[in-house]
Tab-separated table of C-alpha atoms in Angstrom:
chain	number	residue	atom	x	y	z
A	1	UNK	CA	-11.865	67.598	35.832
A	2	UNK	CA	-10.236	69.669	33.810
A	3	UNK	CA	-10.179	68.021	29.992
A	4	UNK	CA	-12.904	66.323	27.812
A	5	UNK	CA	-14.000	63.219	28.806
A	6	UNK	CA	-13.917	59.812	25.850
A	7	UNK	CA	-17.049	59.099	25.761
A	8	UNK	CA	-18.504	55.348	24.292
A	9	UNK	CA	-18.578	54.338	20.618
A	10	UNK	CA	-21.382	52.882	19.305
A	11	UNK	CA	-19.745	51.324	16.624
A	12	UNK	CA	-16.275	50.746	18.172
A	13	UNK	CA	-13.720	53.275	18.212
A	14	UNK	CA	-12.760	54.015	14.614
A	15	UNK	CA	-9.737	52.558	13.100
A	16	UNK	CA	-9.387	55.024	10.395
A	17	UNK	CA	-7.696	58.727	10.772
A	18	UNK	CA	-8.773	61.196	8.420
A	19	UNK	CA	-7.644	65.408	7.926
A	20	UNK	CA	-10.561	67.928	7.755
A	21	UNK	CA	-10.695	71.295	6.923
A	22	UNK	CA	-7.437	71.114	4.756
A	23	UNK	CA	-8.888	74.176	2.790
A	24	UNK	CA	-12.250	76.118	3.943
A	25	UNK	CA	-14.317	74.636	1.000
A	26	UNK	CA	-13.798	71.007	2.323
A	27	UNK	CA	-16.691	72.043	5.325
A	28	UNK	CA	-19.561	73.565	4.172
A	29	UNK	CA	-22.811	73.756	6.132
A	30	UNK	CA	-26.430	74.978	4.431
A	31	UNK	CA	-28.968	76.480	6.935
A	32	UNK	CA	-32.763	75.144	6.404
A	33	UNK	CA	-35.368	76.898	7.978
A	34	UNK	CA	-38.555	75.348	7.643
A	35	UNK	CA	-40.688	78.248	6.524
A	36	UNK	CA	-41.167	81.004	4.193
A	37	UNK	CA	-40.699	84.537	4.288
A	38	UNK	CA	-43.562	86.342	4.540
A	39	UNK	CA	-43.069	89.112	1.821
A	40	UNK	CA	-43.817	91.782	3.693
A	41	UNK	CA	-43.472	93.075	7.453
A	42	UNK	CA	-40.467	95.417	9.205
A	43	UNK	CA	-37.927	92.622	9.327
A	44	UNK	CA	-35.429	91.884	6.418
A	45	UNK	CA	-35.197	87.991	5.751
A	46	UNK	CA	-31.493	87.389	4.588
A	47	UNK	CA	-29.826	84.828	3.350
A	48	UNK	CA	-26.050	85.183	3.564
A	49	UNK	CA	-23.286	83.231	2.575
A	50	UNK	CA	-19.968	83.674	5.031
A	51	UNK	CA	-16.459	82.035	4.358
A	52	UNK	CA	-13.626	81.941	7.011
A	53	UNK	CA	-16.144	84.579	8.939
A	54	UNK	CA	-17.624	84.530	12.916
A	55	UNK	CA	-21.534	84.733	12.683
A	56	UNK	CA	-21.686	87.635	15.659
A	57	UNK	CA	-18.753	89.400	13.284
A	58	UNK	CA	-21.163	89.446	10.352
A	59	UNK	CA	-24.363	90.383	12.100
A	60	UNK	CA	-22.211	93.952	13.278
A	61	UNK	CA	-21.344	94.028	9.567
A	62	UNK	CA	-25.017	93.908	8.526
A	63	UNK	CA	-26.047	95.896	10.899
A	64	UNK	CA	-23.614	99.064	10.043
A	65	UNK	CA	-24.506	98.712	6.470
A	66	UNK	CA	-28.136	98.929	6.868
A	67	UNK	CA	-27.816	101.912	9.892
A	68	UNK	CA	-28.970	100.209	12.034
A	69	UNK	CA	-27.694	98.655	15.740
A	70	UNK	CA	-26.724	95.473	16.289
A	71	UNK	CA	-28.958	94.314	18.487
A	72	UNK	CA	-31.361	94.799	15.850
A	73	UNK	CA	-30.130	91.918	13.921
A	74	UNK	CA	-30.527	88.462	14.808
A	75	UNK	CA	-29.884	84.802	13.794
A	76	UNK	CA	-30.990	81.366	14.007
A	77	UNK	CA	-28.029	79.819	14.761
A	78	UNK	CA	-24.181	80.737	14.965
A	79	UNK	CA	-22.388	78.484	12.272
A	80	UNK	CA	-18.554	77.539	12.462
A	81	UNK	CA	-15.950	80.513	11.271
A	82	UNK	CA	-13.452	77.708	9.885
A	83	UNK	CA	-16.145	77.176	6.935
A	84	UNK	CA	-18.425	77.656	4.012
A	85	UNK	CA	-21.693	78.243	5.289
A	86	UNK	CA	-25.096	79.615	4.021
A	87	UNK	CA	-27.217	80.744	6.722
A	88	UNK	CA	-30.108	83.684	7.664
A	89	UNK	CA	-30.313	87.032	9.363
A	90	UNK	CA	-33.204	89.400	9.880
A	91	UNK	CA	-32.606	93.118	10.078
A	92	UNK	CA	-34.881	95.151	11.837
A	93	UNK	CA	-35.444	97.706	9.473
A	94	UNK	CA	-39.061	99.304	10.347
A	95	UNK	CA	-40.362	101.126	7.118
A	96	UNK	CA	-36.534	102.454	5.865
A	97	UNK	CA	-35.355	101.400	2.587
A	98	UNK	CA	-33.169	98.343	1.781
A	99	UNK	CA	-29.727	99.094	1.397
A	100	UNK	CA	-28.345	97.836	-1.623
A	101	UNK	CA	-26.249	94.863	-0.582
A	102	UNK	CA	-24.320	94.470	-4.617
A	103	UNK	CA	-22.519	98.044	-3.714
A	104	UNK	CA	-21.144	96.037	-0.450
A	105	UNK	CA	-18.627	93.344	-1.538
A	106	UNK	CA	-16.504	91.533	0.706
A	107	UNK	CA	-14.375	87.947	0.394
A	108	UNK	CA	-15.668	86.553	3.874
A	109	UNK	CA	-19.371	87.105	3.353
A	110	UNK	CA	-22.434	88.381	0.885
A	111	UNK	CA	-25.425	88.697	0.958
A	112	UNK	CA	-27.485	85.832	-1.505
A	113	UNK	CA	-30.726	86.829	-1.461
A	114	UNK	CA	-33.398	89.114	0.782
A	115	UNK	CA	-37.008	89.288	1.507
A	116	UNK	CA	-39.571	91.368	4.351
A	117	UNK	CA	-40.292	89.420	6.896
A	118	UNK	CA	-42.960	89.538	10.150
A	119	UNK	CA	-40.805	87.983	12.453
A	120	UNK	CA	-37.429	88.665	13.907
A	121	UNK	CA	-35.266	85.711	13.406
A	122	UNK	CA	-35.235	83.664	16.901
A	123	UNK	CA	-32.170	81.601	17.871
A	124	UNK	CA	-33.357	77.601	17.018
A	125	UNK	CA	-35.613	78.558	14.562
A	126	UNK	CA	-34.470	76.152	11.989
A	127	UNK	CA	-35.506	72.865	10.651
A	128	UNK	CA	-31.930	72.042	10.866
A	129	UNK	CA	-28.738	72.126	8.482
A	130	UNK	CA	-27.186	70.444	5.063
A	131	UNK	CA	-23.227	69.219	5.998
A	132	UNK	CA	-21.089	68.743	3.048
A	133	UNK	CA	-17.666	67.537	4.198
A	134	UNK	CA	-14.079	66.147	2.438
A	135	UNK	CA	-12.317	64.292	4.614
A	136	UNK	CA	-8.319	63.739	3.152
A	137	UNK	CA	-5.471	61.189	3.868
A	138	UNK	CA	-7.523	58.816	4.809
A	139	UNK	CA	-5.137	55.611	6.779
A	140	UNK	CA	-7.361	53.435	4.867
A	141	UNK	CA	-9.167	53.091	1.455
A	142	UNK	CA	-12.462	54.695	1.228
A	143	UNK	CA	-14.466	51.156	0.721
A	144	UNK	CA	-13.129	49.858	3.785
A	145	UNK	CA	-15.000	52.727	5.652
A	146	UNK	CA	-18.627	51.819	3.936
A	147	UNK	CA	-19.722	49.144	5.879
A	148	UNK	CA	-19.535	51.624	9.032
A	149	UNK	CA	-21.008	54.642	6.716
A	150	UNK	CA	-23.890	51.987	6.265
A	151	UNK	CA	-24.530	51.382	9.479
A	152	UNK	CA	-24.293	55.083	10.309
A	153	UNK	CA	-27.481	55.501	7.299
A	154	UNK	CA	-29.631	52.933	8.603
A	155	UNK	CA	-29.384	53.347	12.436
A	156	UNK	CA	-28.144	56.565	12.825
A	157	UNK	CA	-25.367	58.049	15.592
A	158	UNK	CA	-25.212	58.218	19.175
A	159	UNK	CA	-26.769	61.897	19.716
A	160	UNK	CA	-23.768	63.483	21.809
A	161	UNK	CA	-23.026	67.300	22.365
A	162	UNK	CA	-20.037	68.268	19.950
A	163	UNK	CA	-17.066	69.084	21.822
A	164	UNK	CA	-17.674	72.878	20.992
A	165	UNK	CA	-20.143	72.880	23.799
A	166	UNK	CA	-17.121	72.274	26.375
A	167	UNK	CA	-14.547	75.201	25.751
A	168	UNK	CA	-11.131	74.401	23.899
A	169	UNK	CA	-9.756	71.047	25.761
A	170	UNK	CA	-13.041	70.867	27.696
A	171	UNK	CA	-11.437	73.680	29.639
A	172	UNK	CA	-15.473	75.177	29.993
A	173	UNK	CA	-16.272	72.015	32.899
A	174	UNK	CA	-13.408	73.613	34.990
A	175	UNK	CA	-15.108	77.258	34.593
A	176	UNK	CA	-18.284	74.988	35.241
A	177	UNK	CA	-17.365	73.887	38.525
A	178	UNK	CA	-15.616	76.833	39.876
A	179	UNK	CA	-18.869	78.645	38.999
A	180	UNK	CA	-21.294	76.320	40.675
A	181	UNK	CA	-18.762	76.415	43.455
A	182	UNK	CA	-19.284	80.420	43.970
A	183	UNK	CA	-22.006	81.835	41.124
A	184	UNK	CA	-21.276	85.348	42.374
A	185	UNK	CA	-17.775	85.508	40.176
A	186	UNK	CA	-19.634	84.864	37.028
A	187	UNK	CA	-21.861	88.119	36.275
A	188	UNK	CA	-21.722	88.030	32.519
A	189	UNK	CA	-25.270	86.663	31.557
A	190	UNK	CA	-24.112	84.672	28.291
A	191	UNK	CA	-21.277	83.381	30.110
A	192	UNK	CA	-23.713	82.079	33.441
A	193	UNK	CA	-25.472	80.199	29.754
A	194	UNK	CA	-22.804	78.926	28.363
A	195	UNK	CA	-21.823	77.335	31.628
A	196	UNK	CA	-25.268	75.875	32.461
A	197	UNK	CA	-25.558	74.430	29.144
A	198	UNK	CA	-21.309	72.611	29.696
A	199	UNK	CA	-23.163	71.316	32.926
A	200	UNK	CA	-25.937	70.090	31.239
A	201	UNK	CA	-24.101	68.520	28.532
A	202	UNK	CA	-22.041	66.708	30.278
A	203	UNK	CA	-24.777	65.122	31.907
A	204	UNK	CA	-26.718	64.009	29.020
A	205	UNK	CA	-23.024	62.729	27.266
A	206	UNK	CA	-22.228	60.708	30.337
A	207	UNK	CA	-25.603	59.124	30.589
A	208	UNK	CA	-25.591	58.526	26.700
A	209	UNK	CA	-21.976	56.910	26.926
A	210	UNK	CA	-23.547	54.162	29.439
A	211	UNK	CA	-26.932	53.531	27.912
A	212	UNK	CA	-23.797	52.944	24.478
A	213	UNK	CA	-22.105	50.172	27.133
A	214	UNK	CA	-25.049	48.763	27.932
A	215	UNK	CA	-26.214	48.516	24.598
A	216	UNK	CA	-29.437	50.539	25.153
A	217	UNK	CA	-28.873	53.853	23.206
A	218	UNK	CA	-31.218	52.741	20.945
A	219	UNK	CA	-33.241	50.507	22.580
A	220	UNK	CA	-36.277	51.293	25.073
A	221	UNK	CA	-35.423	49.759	29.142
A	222	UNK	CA	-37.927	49.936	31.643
A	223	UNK	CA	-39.202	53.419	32.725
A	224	UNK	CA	-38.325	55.105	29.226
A	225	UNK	CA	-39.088	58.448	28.176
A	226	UNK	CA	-39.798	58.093	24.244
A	227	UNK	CA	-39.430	61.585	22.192
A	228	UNK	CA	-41.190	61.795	18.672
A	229	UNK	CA	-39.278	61.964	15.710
A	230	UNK	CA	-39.113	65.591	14.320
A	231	UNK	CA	-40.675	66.948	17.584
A	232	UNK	CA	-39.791	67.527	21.491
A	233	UNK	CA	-43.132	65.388	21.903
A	234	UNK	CA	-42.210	62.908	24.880
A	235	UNK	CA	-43.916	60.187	26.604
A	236	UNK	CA	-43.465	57.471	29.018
A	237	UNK	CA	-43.176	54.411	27.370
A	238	UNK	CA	-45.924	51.208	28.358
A	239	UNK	CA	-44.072	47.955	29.343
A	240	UNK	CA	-46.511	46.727	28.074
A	241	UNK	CA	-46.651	47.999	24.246
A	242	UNK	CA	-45.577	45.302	21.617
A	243	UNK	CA	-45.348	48.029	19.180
A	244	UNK	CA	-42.891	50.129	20.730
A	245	UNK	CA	-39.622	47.856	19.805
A	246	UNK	CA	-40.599	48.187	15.982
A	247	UNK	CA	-41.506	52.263	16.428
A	248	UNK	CA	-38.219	52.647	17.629
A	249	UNK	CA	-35.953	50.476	14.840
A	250	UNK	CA	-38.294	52.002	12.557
A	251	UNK	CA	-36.895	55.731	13.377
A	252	UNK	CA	-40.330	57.100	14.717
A	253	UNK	CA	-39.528	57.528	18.170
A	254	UNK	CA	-36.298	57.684	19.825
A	255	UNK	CA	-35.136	57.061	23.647
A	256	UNK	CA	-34.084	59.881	25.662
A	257	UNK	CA	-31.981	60.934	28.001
A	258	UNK	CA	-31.897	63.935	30.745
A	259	UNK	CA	-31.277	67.464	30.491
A	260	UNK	CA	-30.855	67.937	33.702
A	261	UNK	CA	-33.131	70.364	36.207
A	262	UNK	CA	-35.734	70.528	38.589
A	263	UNK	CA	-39.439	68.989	37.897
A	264	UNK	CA	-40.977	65.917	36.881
A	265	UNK	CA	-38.223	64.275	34.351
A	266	UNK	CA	-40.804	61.882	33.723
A	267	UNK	CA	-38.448	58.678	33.513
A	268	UNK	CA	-38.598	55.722	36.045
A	269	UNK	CA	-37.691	52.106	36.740
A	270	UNK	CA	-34.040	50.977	35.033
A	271	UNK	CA	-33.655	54.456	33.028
A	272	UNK	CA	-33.959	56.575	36.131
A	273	UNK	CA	-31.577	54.125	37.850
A	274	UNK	CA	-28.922	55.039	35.188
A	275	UNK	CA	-29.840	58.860	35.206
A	276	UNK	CA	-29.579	58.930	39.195
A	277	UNK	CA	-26.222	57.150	39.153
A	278	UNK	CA	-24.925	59.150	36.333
A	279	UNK	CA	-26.023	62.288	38.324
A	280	UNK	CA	-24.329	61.323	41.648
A	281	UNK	CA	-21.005	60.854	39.922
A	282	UNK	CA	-21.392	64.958	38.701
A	283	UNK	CA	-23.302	65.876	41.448
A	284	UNK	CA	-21.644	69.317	41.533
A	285	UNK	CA	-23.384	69.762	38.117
A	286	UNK	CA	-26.361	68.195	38.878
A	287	UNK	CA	-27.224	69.888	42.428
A	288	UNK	CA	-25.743	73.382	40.862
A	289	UNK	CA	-28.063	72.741	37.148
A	290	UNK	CA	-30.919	72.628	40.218
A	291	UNK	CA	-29.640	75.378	42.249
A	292	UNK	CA	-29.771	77.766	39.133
A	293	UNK	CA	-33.486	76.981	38.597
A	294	UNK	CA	-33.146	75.322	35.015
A	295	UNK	CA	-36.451	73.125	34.394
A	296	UNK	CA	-35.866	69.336	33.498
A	297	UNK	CA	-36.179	68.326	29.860
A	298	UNK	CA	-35.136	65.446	27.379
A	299	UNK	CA	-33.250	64.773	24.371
A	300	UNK	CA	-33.166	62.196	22.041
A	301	UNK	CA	-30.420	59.499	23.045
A	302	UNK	CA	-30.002	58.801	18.556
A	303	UNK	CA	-29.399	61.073	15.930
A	304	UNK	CA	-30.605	59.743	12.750
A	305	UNK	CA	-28.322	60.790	10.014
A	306	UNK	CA	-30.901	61.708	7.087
A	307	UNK	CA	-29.868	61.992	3.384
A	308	UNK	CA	-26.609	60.297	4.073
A	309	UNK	CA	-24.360	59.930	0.858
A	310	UNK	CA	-20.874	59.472	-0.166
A	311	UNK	CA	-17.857	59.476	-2.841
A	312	UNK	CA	-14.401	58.887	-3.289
A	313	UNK	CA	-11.971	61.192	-5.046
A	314	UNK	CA	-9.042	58.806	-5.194
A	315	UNK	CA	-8.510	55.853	-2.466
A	316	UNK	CA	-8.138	58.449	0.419
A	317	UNK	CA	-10.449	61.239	-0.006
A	318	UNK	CA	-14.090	60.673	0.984
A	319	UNK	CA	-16.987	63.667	0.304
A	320	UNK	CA	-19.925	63.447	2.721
A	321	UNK	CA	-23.291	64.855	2.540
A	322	UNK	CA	-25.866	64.214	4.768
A	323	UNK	CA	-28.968	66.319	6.790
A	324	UNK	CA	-28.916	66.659	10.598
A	325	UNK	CA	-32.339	68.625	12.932
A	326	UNK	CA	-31.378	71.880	14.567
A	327	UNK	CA	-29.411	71.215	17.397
A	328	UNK	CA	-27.781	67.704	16.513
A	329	UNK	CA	-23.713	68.100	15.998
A	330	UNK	CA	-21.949	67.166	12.876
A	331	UNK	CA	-19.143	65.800	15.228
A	332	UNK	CA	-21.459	63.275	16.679
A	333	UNK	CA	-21.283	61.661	13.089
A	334	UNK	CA	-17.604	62.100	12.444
A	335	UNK	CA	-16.442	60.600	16.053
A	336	UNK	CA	-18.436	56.843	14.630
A	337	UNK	CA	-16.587	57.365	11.240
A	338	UNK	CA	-12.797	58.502	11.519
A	339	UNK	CA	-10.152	60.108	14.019
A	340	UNK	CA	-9.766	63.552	12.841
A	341	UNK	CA	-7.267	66.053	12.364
A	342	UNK	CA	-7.960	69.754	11.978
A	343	UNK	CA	-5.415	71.480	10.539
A	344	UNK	CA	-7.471	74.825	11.218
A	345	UNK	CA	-7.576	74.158	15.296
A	346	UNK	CA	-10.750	73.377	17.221
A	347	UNK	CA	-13.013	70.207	17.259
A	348	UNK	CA	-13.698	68.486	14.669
A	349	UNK	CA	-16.217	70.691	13.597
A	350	UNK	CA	-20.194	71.332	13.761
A	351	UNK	CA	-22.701	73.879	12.927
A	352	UNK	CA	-21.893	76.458	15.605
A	353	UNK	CA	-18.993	78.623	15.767
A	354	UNK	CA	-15.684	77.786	17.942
């Protein structure tokens, strides 16, 4: 297996083409983090606005400007380089002064706004991130695309890892399987992650693509493992609960599927049916995701799409806005809506870089 698996629609594949990312300014992604800056502590809070710019780039950047080294600096999440994006950085600076970030000026990045801070930065940390995106050249007039953006606003998207997560072409499930095959020619620690986390991936996408064929992404089967919305809170849903059909329409829980590892993965009945089968057909991934020691967990199968709103400029340029939690992909909304094209390379696009 060497490129990226088409996983199910849940809407039907889309009819309509679209280009993104004509210009940098047409993707712009806003950090949120939840919580407030302390006002005091050995950290720097910063809040940092980057254009065309790689996060890990930036952090160095920050880093020589305030003295100190880079691992010193961290982030709550890497955003895409191909971009406009507003996100956070704490600066371990102990008790030396702030430098004065107006005498440092640069076109891909300042810095917006800074404040002490306890706590160093920790990746995840955020409540999640603001998307606004212009798609152009749309094959079809903007109002023909509404009755799918509704549908997208009330019931949300199938939850899928962005293609990002799978190396240029899908080109990381190769690397994947060649390192499960012998883990001793992978030594780089980031690179063992990134690897686990393809495996991993693939798993959940594959399950999620046949709960979309059998019409239960969003629907609880027997044996289901139920997450809370805004929390990893799961629980294994009672056959016999009347109440869980309208919970679930209703957007306060959500059905889940597997990231794969050892322990308890708490799902039985028709759910761990699909999981096992699923599983069998990567078993390299599965048995190596095992091997490696990685701990079973869940995520939710839907990604509701919060905040969702949108305008024409003209018959064949749409502008969407919309709010997604930390760790949900802004491609997983664009797959349901349009056919892409990315004049500045890579996927479609998300919140982390390429």
């Amino acid at each position: 297996m060497s490129e990226l698996p088409t996983w199910s629609f849940a809407y039907g594949q889309p009819e309509c083409c679209a280009r993104i990312r004509s210009v940098v300014d047409d993707f712009q992604v806003d950090e949120v983090l939840g919580f407030s800056a302390d006002g005091e502590g050995e950290h720097l809070l910063l809040q940092v606005q980057k254009r065309g710019a790689n996060t890990a780039w930036v952090a160095r950047e920050l880093a020589r400007i305030a003295g100190i080294k880079p691992r010193d600096v961290s982030y709550a999440g890497r955003k895409d380089r191909n971009a406009v994006t507003v996100q956070h950085f704490t600066l371990w600076l102990g008790k030396q002064p702030e430098p004065d970030w107006s005498a440092h000026v640069h076109p891909e990045y300042h810095v917006l706004s800074s404040v002490r801070h306890r706590r160093k930065l920790r990746l995840g940390a955020l409540r999640g991130n603001r998307f606004r995106l212009v798609l152009r050249e749309l094959s079809m007039p903007v109002a023909d695309l509404e009755p799918r953006l509704r549908l997208i606003r009330e019931q949300g998207v199938p939850n899928y890892f962005g293609s990002q997560r799978f190396g240029h072409a899908g080109g990381n499930i190769a690397r994947a399987l060649q390192f499960f095959a012998d883990p001793r020619r992978v030594r780089d620690r980031d690179m063992r992650s990134l690897l686990l986390s393809t495996a991993r991936s693939l798993i959940f996408n594959a399950v999620l693509s046949e709960r979309i064929v059998q019409g239960t992404w969003n629907r609880a089967i027997p044996g289901e493992v139920c997450m809370l919305e805004g929390s990893h809170s799961v629980f294994r849903s009672d056959p016999e609960d009347t109440g869980l059909a309208e919970r679930i329409a209703s957007g306060d829980i959500h059905p889940t599927g597997p990231l794969w590892g050892m322990g308890d993965a708490l799902v039985g009945g028709d759910a761990a049916a699909i999981e096992a089968r699923v599983a069998q057909e990567h078993a390299a991934f599965a048995q190596g995701l095992e091997t490696a020691g990685l701990v079973a967990a869940r995520r939710a199968l839907r990604l509701p799409v919060t905040d969702l709103k949108w305008q024409s400029e003209g018959e064949h340029t749409l502008i969407l806005e919309f709010f997604l939690p930390a760790g949900a992909y802004a491609t997983a909304v664009l797959r349901e809506l349009v056919t892409t094209e990315n004049p500045a390379g890579g996927a479609n696009g998300d919140a982390e870089d390429d």
